Amino acid sequence: MSGGKTGIKYLDRAQTAQFFSVITDPRDRALFATIYHYGLRASEATLLRLEDVDLARRRIFVHRLKGGHSGERPLFKSTARALRKYQEDRQLTGPALFTGRQGGLTRERIHQLFKRYAQKAGLPSSFTVRCLRHSIATHLLEAGQGIEFVQDHLGHVNIQNTLIYARLTDRRREEVYRQLEESPEIVKV
């Protein structure tokens, strides 16, 4: 289990890949790809409407809660593919993007689906949908993105809410130290 000293649980890249490998339903794959790639809370996923996704322009409008910054974002290619497959698989007619038998998926149903797939993937039972939000933040930092980008990506108003992710990984810190060692601006003693 990933997380370490901060107490925040997140899936490492292998666990994330394992989680997605067990999801064959087009709706659920699109749902969790969107949650992961955009760092959505389950309740934010329930706010997504068909009109929020523009596959032709590869854009998505993300609605943030808790005072976060909502806005339009580029669609990841893999998320766009998953959303296209989902839309081709189902006749979507209602306002909600992610639907079940009785309308838009609820927060509770999203949590149930996550638990089912996490168990099928052999992930620890302590993982929740929120772990996907923590995972993308950590993965973005590991990919070399700055804390300001992660703040914007998660819709955080206060950077203090984002800084916790900077403590999750030493990988980025080690990369910076290697760059500093080679910098002519640092005196070698």
mmCIF file with all atom_site columns, C-alpha atoms in Angstrom:
data_model
loop_
_atom_site.group_PDB
_atom_site.id
_atom_site.type_symbol
_atom_site.label_atom_id
_atom_site.label_alt_id
_atom_site.label_comp_id
_atom_site.label_asym_id
_atom_site.label_entity_id
_atom_site.label_seq_id
_atom_site.pdbx_PDB_ins_code
_atom_site.Cartn_x
_atom_site.Cartn_y
_atom_site.Cartn_z
_atom_site.occupancy
_atom_site.B_iso_or_equiv
_atom_site.pdbx_formal_charge
_atom_site.auth_seq_id
_atom_site.auth_comp_id
_atom_site.auth_asym_id
_atom_site.auth_atom_id
_atom_site.pdbx_PDB_model_num
ATOM 1   C CA . MET A 1 1   ? 0.000   0.000  0.000   1.00 0.00 ? 1   MET A CA 1
ATOM 2   C CA . SER A 1 2   ? 1.274   3.413  -0.907  1.00 0.00 ? 2   SER A CA 1
ATOM 3   C CA . GLY A 1 3   ? 1.011   6.422  1.299   1.00 0.00 ? 3   GLY A CA 1
ATOM 4   C CA . GLY A 1 4   ? 3.837   6.583  3.750   1.00 0.00 ? 4   GLY A CA 1
ATOM 5   C CA . LYS A 1 5   ? 4.202   9.211  6.461   1.00 0.00 ? 5   LYS A CA 1
ATOM 6   C CA . THR A 1 6   ? 1.421   11.530 5.296   1.00 0.00 ? 6   THR A CA 1
ATOM 7   C CA . GLY A 1 7   ? -1.387  9.047  5.897   1.00 0.00 ? 7   GLY A CA 1
ATOM 8   C CA . ILE A 1 8   ? -2.753  9.727  2.408   1.00 0.00 ? 8   ILE A CA 1
ATOM 9   C CA . LYS A 1 9   ? -3.467  6.542  0.512   1.00 0.00 ? 9   LYS A CA 1
ATOM 10  C CA . TYR A 1 10  ? -2.801  6.436  -3.199  1.00 0.00 ? 10  TYR A CA 1
ATOM 11  C CA . LEU A 1 11  ? -2.284  3.787  -5.837  1.00 0.00 ? 11  LEU A CA 1
ATOM 12  C CA . ASP A 1 12  ? 1.186   3.578  -7.289  1.00 0.00 ? 12  ASP A CA 1
ATOM 13  C CA . ARG A 1 13  ? 1.427   3.280  -11.068 1.00 0.00 ? 13  ARG A CA 1
ATOM 14  C CA . ALA A 1 14  ? 1.379   -0.546 -11.034 1.00 0.00 ? 14  ALA A CA 1
ATOM 15  C CA . GLN A 1 15  ? -1.682  -0.616 -8.763  1.00 0.00 ? 15  GLN A CA 1
ATOM 16  C CA . THR A 1 16  ? -3.432  1.960  -10.947 1.00 0.00 ? 16  THR A CA 1
ATOM 17  C CA . ALA A 1 17  ? -2.745  -0.126 -14.059 1.00 0.00 ? 17  ALA A CA 1
ATOM 18  C CA . GLN A 1 18  ? -3.967  -3.253 -12.232 1.00 0.00 ? 18  GLN A CA 1
ATOM 19  C CA . PHE A 1 19  ? -7.167  -1.453 -11.186 1.00 0.00 ? 19  PHE A CA 1
ATOM 20  C CA . PHE A 1 20  ? -7.939  -0.397 -14.765 1.00 0.00 ? 20  PHE A CA 1
ATOM 21  C CA . SER A 1 21  ? -7.035  -3.825 -16.168 1.00 0.00 ? 21  SER A CA 1
ATOM 22  C CA . VAL A 1 22  ? -10.062 -5.424 -14.474 1.00 0.00 ? 22  VAL A CA 1
ATOM 23  C CA . ILE A 1 23  ? -12.605 -2.870 -15.730 1.00 0.00 ? 23  ILE A CA 1
ATOM 24  C CA . THR A 1 24  ? -14.245 -4.077 -18.932 1.00 0.00 ? 24  THR A CA 1
ATOM 25  C CA . ASP A 1 25  ? -17.576 -2.229 -18.761 1.00 0.00 ? 25  ASP A CA 1
ATOM 26  C CA . PRO A 1 26  ? -17.277 0.852  -21.047 1.00 0.00 ? 26  PRO A CA 1
ATOM 27  C CA . ARG A 1 27  ? -19.222 3.115  -18.670 1.00 0.00 ? 27  ARG A CA 1
ATOM 28  C CA . ASP A 1 28  ? -17.163 2.168  -15.649 1.00 0.00 ? 28  ASP A CA 1
ATOM 29  C CA . ARG A 1 29  ? -13.877 2.456  -17.541 1.00 0.00 ? 29  ARG A CA 1
ATOM 30  C CA . ALA A 1 30  ? -14.849 5.951  -18.749 1.00 0.00 ? 30  ALA A CA 1
ATOM 31  C CA . LEU A 1 31  ? -16.081 6.896  -15.268 1.00 0.00 ? 31  LEU A CA 1
ATOM 32  C CA . PHE A 1 32  ? -12.914 5.891  -13.441 1.00 0.00 ? 32  PHE A CA 1
ATOM 33  C CA . ALA A 1 33  ? -10.613 7.206  -16.185 1.00 0.00 ? 33  ALA A CA 1
ATOM 34  C CA . THR A 1 34  ? -12.309 10.593 -15.809 1.00 0.00 ? 34  THR A CA 1
ATOM 35  C CA . ILE A 1 35  ? -12.125 10.458 -12.006 1.00 0.00 ? 35  ILE A CA 1
ATOM 36  C CA . TYR A 1 36  ? -8.444  9.492  -12.082 1.00 0.00 ? 36  TYR A CA 1
ATOM 37  C CA . HIS A 1 37  ? -7.226  11.774 -14.870 1.00 0.00 ? 37  HIS A CA 1
ATOM 38  C CA . TYR A 1 38  ? -8.991  14.858 -13.494 1.00 0.00 ? 38  TYR A CA 1
ATOM 39  C CA . GLY A 1 39  ? -8.606  14.124 -9.790  1.00 0.00 ? 39  GLY A CA 1
ATOM 40  C CA . LEU A 1 40  ? -12.353 14.173 -9.252  1.00 0.00 ? 40  LEU A CA 1
ATOM 41  C CA . ARG A 1 41  ? -14.148 13.448 -6.025  1.00 0.00 ? 41  ARG A CA 1
ATOM 42  C CA . ALA A 1 42  ? -16.989 10.927 -6.502  1.00 0.00 ? 42  ALA A CA 1
ATOM 43  C CA . SER A 1 43  ? -19.485 13.730 -5.891  1.00 0.00 ? 43  SER A CA 1
ATOM 44  C CA . GLU A 1 44  ? -17.824 15.825 -8.622  1.00 0.00 ? 44  GLU A CA 1
ATOM 45  C CA . ALA A 1 45  ? -18.191 12.931 -11.075 1.00 0.00 ? 45  ALA A CA 1
ATOM 46  C CA . THR A 1 46  ? -21.941 12.970 -10.421 1.00 0.00 ? 46  THR A CA 1
ATOM 47  C CA . LEU A 1 47  ? -22.045 16.621 -11.555 1.00 0.00 ? 47  LEU A CA 1
ATOM 48  C CA . LEU A 1 48  ? -20.747 15.845 -15.053 1.00 0.00 ? 48  LEU A CA 1
ATOM 49  C CA . ARG A 1 49  ? -23.290 16.317 -17.826 1.00 0.00 ? 49  ARG A CA 1
ATOM 50  C CA . LEU A 1 50  ? -23.258 15.161 -21.436 1.00 0.00 ? 50  LEU A CA 1
ATOM 51  C CA . GLU A 1 51  ? -22.793 18.781 -22.479 1.00 0.00 ? 51  GLU A CA 1
ATOM 52  C CA . ASP A 1 52  ? -19.599 19.011 -20.394 1.00 0.00 ? 52  ASP A CA 1
ATOM 53  C CA . VAL A 1 53  ? -17.740 16.724 -22.801 1.00 0.00 ? 53  VAL A CA 1
ATOM 54  C CA . ASP A 1 54  ? -16.759 17.883 -26.280 1.00 0.00 ? 54  ASP A CA 1
ATOM 55  C CA . LEU A 1 55  ? -15.066 14.932 -27.962 1.00 0.00 ? 55  LEU A CA 1
ATOM 56  C CA . ALA A 1 56  ? -14.565 16.831 -31.231 1.00 0.00 ? 56  ALA A CA 1
ATOM 57  C CA . ARG A 1 57  ? -12.541 19.542 -29.483 1.00 0.00 ? 57  ARG A CA 1
ATOM 58  C CA . ARG A 1 58  ? -11.165 17.064 -26.874 1.00 0.00 ? 58  ARG A CA 1
ATOM 59  C CA . ARG A 1 59  ? -12.316 19.235 -23.958 1.00 0.00 ? 59  ARG A CA 1
ATOM 60  C CA . ILE A 1 60  ? -14.134 18.583 -20.686 1.00 0.00 ? 60  ILE A CA 1
ATOM 61  C CA . PHE A 1 61  ? -15.686 21.025 -18.247 1.00 0.00 ? 61  PHE A CA 1
ATOM 62  C CA . VAL A 1 62  ? -14.889 19.952 -14.678 1.00 0.00 ? 62  VAL A CA 1
ATOM 63  C CA . HIS A 1 63  ? -17.198 21.060 -11.860 1.00 0.00 ? 63  HIS A CA 1
ATOM 64  C CA . ARG A 1 64  ? -15.354 21.408 -8.541  1.00 0.00 ? 64  ARG A CA 1
ATOM 65  C CA . LEU A 1 65  ? -16.868 21.327 -5.082  1.00 0.00 ? 65  LEU A CA 1
ATOM 66  C CA . LYS A 1 66  ? -15.528 22.628 -1.757  1.00 0.00 ? 66  LYS A CA 1
ATOM 67  C CA . GLY A 1 67  ? -14.854 26.046 -3.276  1.00 0.00 ? 67  GLY A CA 1
ATOM 68  C CA . GLY A 1 68  ? -12.494 24.640 -5.901  1.00 0.00 ? 68  GLY A CA 1
ATOM 69  C CA . HIS A 1 69  ? -11.881 26.170 -9.306  1.00 0.00 ? 69  HIS A CA 1
ATOM 70  C CA . SER A 1 70  ? -14.169 24.716 -11.968 1.00 0.00 ? 70  SER A CA 1
ATOM 71  C CA . GLY A 1 71  ? -13.187 25.024 -15.589 1.00 0.00 ? 71  GLY A CA 1
ATOM 72  C CA . GLU A 1 72  ? -12.582 23.544 -18.986 1.00 0.00 ? 72  GLU A CA 1
ATOM 73  C CA . ARG A 1 73  ? -9.653  21.175 -19.428 1.00 0.00 ? 73  ARG A CA 1
ATOM 74  C CA . PRO A 1 74  ? -8.125  19.287 -22.351 1.00 0.00 ? 74  PRO A CA 1
ATOM 75  C CA . LEU A 1 75  ? -9.179  15.638 -22.520 1.00 0.00 ? 75  LEU A CA 1
ATOM 76  C CA . PHE A 1 76  ? -6.480  13.029 -22.116 1.00 0.00 ? 76  PHE A CA 1
ATOM 77  C CA . LYS A 1 77  ? -6.465  10.881 -25.287 1.00 0.00 ? 77  LYS A CA 1
ATOM 78  C CA . SER A 1 78  ? -7.184  7.705  -23.324 1.00 0.00 ? 78  SER A CA 1
ATOM 79  C CA . THR A 1 79  ? -10.063 9.382  -21.465 1.00 0.00 ? 79  THR A CA 1
ATOM 80  C CA . ALA A 1 80  ? -11.484 10.625 -24.766 1.00 0.00 ? 80  ALA A CA 1
ATOM 81  C CA . ARG A 1 81  ? -11.272 7.076  -26.177 1.00 0.00 ? 81  ARG A CA 1
ATOM 82  C CA . ALA A 1 82  ? -13.002 5.650  -23.105 1.00 0.00 ? 82  ALA A CA 1
ATOM 83  C CA . LEU A 1 83  ? -15.740 8.293  -23.229 1.00 0.00 ? 83  LEU A CA 1
ATOM 84  C CA . ARG A 1 84  ? -16.262 7.726  -26.967 1.00 0.00 ? 84  ARG A CA 1
ATOM 85  C CA . LYS A 1 85  ? -16.537 3.953  -26.482 1.00 0.00 ? 85  LYS A CA 1
ATOM 86  C CA . TYR A 1 86  ? -18.986 4.472  -23.605 1.00 0.00 ? 86  TYR A CA 1
ATOM 87  C CA . GLN A 1 87  ? -21.123 6.844  -25.666 1.00 0.00 ? 87  GLN A CA 1
ATOM 88  C CA . GLU A 1 88  ? -21.115 4.412  -28.603 1.00 0.00 ? 88  GLU A CA 1
ATOM 89  C CA . ASP A 1 89  ? -22.006 1.507  -26.294 1.00 0.00 ? 89  ASP A CA 1
ATOM 90  C CA . ARG A 1 90  ? -24.996 3.228  -24.674 1.00 0.00 ? 90  ARG A CA 1
ATOM 91  C CA . GLN A 1 91  ? -27.720 5.500  -25.930 1.00 0.00 ? 91  GLN A CA 1
ATOM 92  C CA . LEU A 1 92  ? -27.156 8.476  -23.644 1.00 0.00 ? 92  LEU A CA 1
ATOM 93  C CA . THR A 1 93  ? -30.227 10.662 -23.468 1.00 0.00 ? 93  THR A CA 1
ATOM 94  C CA . GLY A 1 94  ? -30.417 12.234 -20.009 1.00 0.00 ? 94  GLY A CA 1
ATOM 95  C CA . PRO A 1 95  ? -28.489 15.183 -18.739 1.00 0.00 ? 95  PRO A CA 1
ATOM 96  C CA . ALA A 1 96  ? -26.078 13.104 -16.584 1.00 0.00 ? 96  ALA A CA 1
ATOM 97  C CA . LEU A 1 97  ? -22.903 11.849 -18.268 1.00 0.00 ? 97  LEU A CA 1
ATOM 98  C CA . PHE A 1 98  ? -22.627 8.698  -16.164 1.00 0.00 ? 98  PHE A CA 1
ATOM 99  C CA . THR A 1 99  ? -25.946 6.910  -15.803 1.00 0.00 ? 99  THR A CA 1
ATOM 100 C CA . GLY A 1 100 ? -27.385 3.754  -14.356 1.00 0.00 ? 100 GLY A CA 1
ATOM 101 C CA . ARG A 1 101 ? -30.808 2.145  -14.587 1.00 0.00 ? 101 ARG A CA 1
ATOM 102 C CA . GLN A 1 102 ? -32.465 4.934  -12.640 1.00 0.00 ? 102 GLN A CA 1
ATOM 103 C CA . GLY A 1 103 ? -30.706 8.026  -13.929 1.00 0.00 ? 103 GLY A CA 1
ATOM 104 C CA . GLY A 1 104 ? -27.379 9.556  -13.004 1.00 0.00 ? 104 GLY A CA 1
ATOM 105 C CA . LEU A 1 105 ? -24.962 7.513  -10.913 1.00 0.00 ? 105 LEU A CA 1
ATOM 106 C CA . THR A 1 106 ? -24.915 8.472  -7.255  1.00 0.00 ? 106 THR A CA 1
ATOM 107 C CA . ARG A 1 107 ? -21.851 9.037  -5.112  1.00 0.00 ? 107 ARG A CA 1
ATOM 108 C CA . GLU A 1 108 ? -22.709 5.854  -3.189  1.00 0.00 ? 108 GLU A CA 1
ATOM 109 C CA . ARG A 1 109 ? -22.947 3.791  -6.386  1.00 0.00 ? 109 ARG A CA 1
ATOM 110 C CA . ILE A 1 110 ? -19.574 5.088  -7.567  1.00 0.00 ? 110 ILE A CA 1
ATOM 111 C CA . HIS A 1 111 ? -18.061 4.025  -4.232  1.00 0.00 ? 111 HIS A CA 1
ATOM 112 C CA . GLN A 1 112 ? -19.634 0.554  -4.594  1.00 0.00 ? 112 GLN A CA 1
ATOM 113 C CA . LEU A 1 113 ? -18.261 0.171  -8.107  1.00 0.00 ? 113 LEU A CA 1
ATOM 114 C CA . PHE A 1 114 ? -14.808 1.256  -7.002  1.00 0.00 ? 114 PHE A CA 1
ATOM 115 C CA . LYS A 1 115 ? -14.805 -1.271 -4.145  1.00 0.00 ? 115 LYS A CA 1
ATOM 116 C CA . ARG A 1 116 ? -15.864 -4.053 -6.511  1.00 0.00 ? 116 ARG A CA 1
ATOM 117 C CA . TYR A 1 117 ? -13.081 -3.316 -9.010  1.00 0.00 ? 117 TYR A CA 1
ATOM 118 C CA . ALA A 1 118 ? -10.458 -2.712 -6.311  1.00 0.00 ? 118 ALA A CA 1
ATOM 119 C CA . GLN A 1 119 ? -11.260 -6.084 -4.764  1.00 0.00 ? 119 GLN A CA 1
ATOM 120 C CA . LYS A 1 120 ? -11.166 -7.769 -8.174  1.00 0.00 ? 120 LYS A CA 1
ATOM 121 C CA . ALA A 1 121 ? -7.753  -6.128 -8.787  1.00 0.00 ? 121 ALA A CA 1
ATOM 122 C CA . GLY A 1 122 ? -6.451  -7.404 -5.441  1.00 0.00 ? 122 GLY A CA 1
ATOM 123 C CA . LEU A 1 123 ? -5.963  -3.944 -3.961  1.00 0.00 ? 123 LEU A CA 1
ATOM 124 C CA . PRO A 1 124 ? -6.125  -3.299 -0.204  1.00 0.00 ? 124 PRO A CA 1
ATOM 125 C CA . SER A 1 125 ? -9.666  -2.951 1.118   1.00 0.00 ? 125 SER A CA 1
ATOM 126 C CA . SER A 1 126 ? -8.728  0.395  2.693   1.00 0.00 ? 126 SER A CA 1
ATOM 127 C CA . PHE A 1 127 ? -8.531  2.045  -0.739  1.00 0.00 ? 127 PHE A CA 1
ATOM 128 C CA . THR A 1 128 ? -11.433 4.318  -1.710  1.00 0.00 ? 128 THR A CA 1
ATOM 129 C CA . VAL A 1 129 ? -12.396 6.341  -4.765  1.00 0.00 ? 129 VAL A CA 1
ATOM 130 C CA . ARG A 1 130 ? -10.592 9.296  -3.180  1.00 0.00 ? 130 ARG A CA 1
ATOM 131 C CA . CYS A 1 131 ? -7.344  7.360  -3.605  1.00 0.00 ? 131 CYS A CA 1
ATOM 132 C CA . LEU A 1 132 ? -7.614  7.975  -7.354  1.00 0.00 ? 132 LEU A CA 1
ATOM 133 C CA . ARG A 1 133 ? -7.529  11.743 -6.692  1.00 0.00 ? 133 ARG A CA 1
ATOM 134 C CA . HIS A 1 134 ? -4.458  11.313 -4.505  1.00 0.00 ? 134 HIS A CA 1
ATOM 135 C CA . SER A 1 135 ? -2.935  9.011  -7.125  1.00 0.00 ? 135 SER A CA 1
ATOM 136 C CA . ILE A 1 136 ? -3.125  11.464 -10.024 1.00 0.00 ? 136 ILE A CA 1
ATOM 137 C CA . ALA A 1 137 ? -1.644  14.220 -7.866  1.00 0.00 ? 137 ALA A CA 1
ATOM 138 C CA . THR A 1 138 ? 1.265   11.988 -6.927  1.00 0.00 ? 138 THR A CA 1
ATOM 139 C CA . HIS A 1 139 ? 1.721   10.684 -10.476 1.00 0.00 ? 139 HIS A CA 1
ATOM 140 C CA . LEU A 1 140 ? 1.772   14.229 -11.878 1.00 0.00 ? 140 LEU A CA 1
ATOM 141 C CA . LEU A 1 141 ? 4.531   15.183 -9.451  1.00 0.00 ? 141 LEU A CA 1
ATOM 142 C CA . GLU A 1 142 ? 6.443   12.010 -10.297 1.00 0.00 ? 142 GLU A CA 1
ATOM 143 C CA . ALA A 1 143 ? 6.098   12.943 -13.980 1.00 0.00 ? 143 ALA A CA 1
ATOM 144 C CA . GLY A 1 144 ? 7.912   16.195 -13.226 1.00 0.00 ? 144 GLY A CA 1
ATOM 145 C CA . GLN A 1 145 ? 4.973   18.593 -13.034 1.00 0.00 ? 145 GLN A CA 1
ATOM 146 C CA . GLY A 1 146 ? 5.273   21.465 -10.590 1.00 0.00 ? 146 GLY A CA 1
ATOM 147 C CA . ILE A 1 147 ? 3.143   21.886 -7.498  1.00 0.00 ? 147 ILE A CA 1
ATOM 148 C CA . GLU A 1 148 ? 1.349   24.861 -9.101  1.00 0.00 ? 148 GLU A CA 1
ATOM 149 C CA . PHE A 1 149 ? 0.187   22.665 -11.994 1.00 0.00 ? 149 PHE A CA 1
ATOM 150 C CA . VAL A 1 150 ? -1.082  20.032 -9.563  1.00 0.00 ? 150 VAL A CA 1
ATOM 151 C CA . GLN A 1 151 ? -2.881  22.747 -7.581  1.00 0.00 ? 151 GLN A CA 1
ATOM 152 C CA . ASP A 1 152 ? -4.618  23.962 -10.735 1.00 0.00 ? 152 ASP A CA 1
ATOM 153 C CA . HIS A 1 153 ? -5.348  20.439 -11.943 1.00 0.00 ? 153 HIS A CA 1
ATOM 154 C CA . LEU A 1 154 ? -7.077  19.476 -8.691  1.00 0.00 ? 154 LEU A CA 1
ATOM 155 C CA . GLY A 1 155 ? -8.915  22.805 -8.515  1.00 0.00 ? 155 GLY A CA 1
ATOM 156 C CA . HIS A 1 156 ? -7.359  23.759 -5.173  1.00 0.00 ? 156 HIS A CA 1
ATOM 157 C CA . VAL A 1 157 ? -7.773  27.409 -4.223  1.00 0.00 ? 157 VAL A CA 1
ATOM 158 C CA . ASN A 1 158 ? -5.131  27.231 -1.484  1.00 0.00 ? 158 ASN A CA 1
ATOM 159 C CA . ILE A 1 159 ? -1.754  25.741 -2.358  1.00 0.00 ? 159 ILE A CA 1
ATOM 160 C CA . GLN A 1 160 ? -1.466  24.460 1.231   1.00 0.00 ? 160 GLN A CA 1
ATOM 161 C CA . ASN A 1 161 ? -4.031  21.820 0.251   1.00 0.00 ? 161 ASN A CA 1
ATOM 162 C CA . THR A 1 162 ? -1.736  20.688 -2.547  1.00 0.00 ? 162 THR A CA 1
ATOM 163 C CA . LEU A 1 163 ? 1.588   20.713 -0.709  1.00 0.00 ? 163 LEU A CA 1
ATOM 164 C CA . ILE A 1 164 ? 0.754   17.459 1.091   1.00 0.00 ? 164 ILE A CA 1
ATOM 165 C CA . TYR A 1 165 ? 1.345   15.637 -2.209  1.00 0.00 ? 165 TYR A CA 1
ATOM 166 C CA . ALA A 1 166 ? 4.858   17.033 -2.478  1.00 0.00 ? 166 ALA A CA 1
ATOM 167 C CA . ARG A 1 167 ? 5.742   15.022 0.609   1.00 0.00 ? 167 ARG A CA 1
ATOM 168 C CA . LEU A 1 168 ? 4.434   11.776 -0.861  1.00 0.00 ? 168 LEU A CA 1
ATOM 169 C CA . THR A 1 169 ? 7.294   11.075 -3.201  1.00 0.00 ? 169 THR A CA 1
ATOM 170 C CA . ASP A 1 170 ? 11.031  11.419 -2.998  1.00 0.00 ? 170 ASP A CA 1
ATOM 171 C CA . ARG A 1 171 ? 11.420  10.749 -6.702  1.00 0.00 ? 171 ARG A CA 1
ATOM 172 C CA . ARG A 1 172 ? 10.984  14.380 -7.739  1.00 0.00 ? 172 ARG A CA 1
ATOM 173 C CA . ARG A 1 173 ? 13.194  15.588 -4.893  1.00 0.00 ? 173 ARG A CA 1
ATOM 174 C CA . GLU A 1 174 ? 15.999  13.256 -6.004  1.00 0.00 ? 174 GLU A CA 1
ATOM 175 C CA . GLU A 1 175 ? 15.698  14.513 -9.578  1.00 0.00 ? 175 GLU A CA 1
ATOM 176 C CA . VAL A 1 176 ? 15.994  18.119 -8.415  1.00 0.00 ? 176 VAL A CA 1
ATOM 177 C CA . TYR A 1 177 ? 19.063  17.276 -6.318  1.00 0.00 ? 177 TYR A CA 1
ATOM 178 C CA . ARG A 1 178 ? 20.717  15.617 -9.330  1.00 0.00 ? 178 ARG A CA 1
ATOM 179 C CA . GLN A 1 179 ? 20.034  18.746 -11.392 1.00 0.00 ? 179 GLN A CA 1
ATOM 180 C CA . LEU A 1 180 ? 21.386  20.975 -8.634  1.00 0.00 ? 180 LEU A CA 1
ATOM 181 C CA . GLU A 1 181 ? 24.573  18.909 -8.391  1.00 0.00 ? 181 GLU A CA 1
ATOM 182 C CA . GLU A 1 182 ? 25.248  19.652 -12.059 1.00 0.00 ? 182 GLU A CA 1
ATOM 183 C CA . SER A 1 183 ? 24.268  23.323 -11.880 1.00 0.00 ? 183 SER A CA 1
ATOM 184 C CA . PRO A 1 184 ? 27.074  25.858 -12.238 1.00 0.00 ? 184 PRO A CA 1
ATOM 185 C CA . GLU A 1 185 ? 25.140  28.046 -9.782  1.00 0.00 ? 185 GLU A CA 1
ATOM 186 C CA . ILE A 1 186 ? 25.858  25.665 -6.891  1.00 0.00 ? 186 ILE A CA 1
ATOM 187 C CA . VAL A 1 187 ? 29.393  25.865 -5.523  1.00 0.00 ? 187 VAL A CA 1
ATOM 188 C CA . LYS A 1 188 ? 31.083  22.488 -5.434  1.00 0.00 ? 188 LYS A CA 1
ATOM 189 C CA . VAL A 1 189 ? 33.193  22.201 -2.277  1.00 0.00 ? 189 VAL A CA 1
#
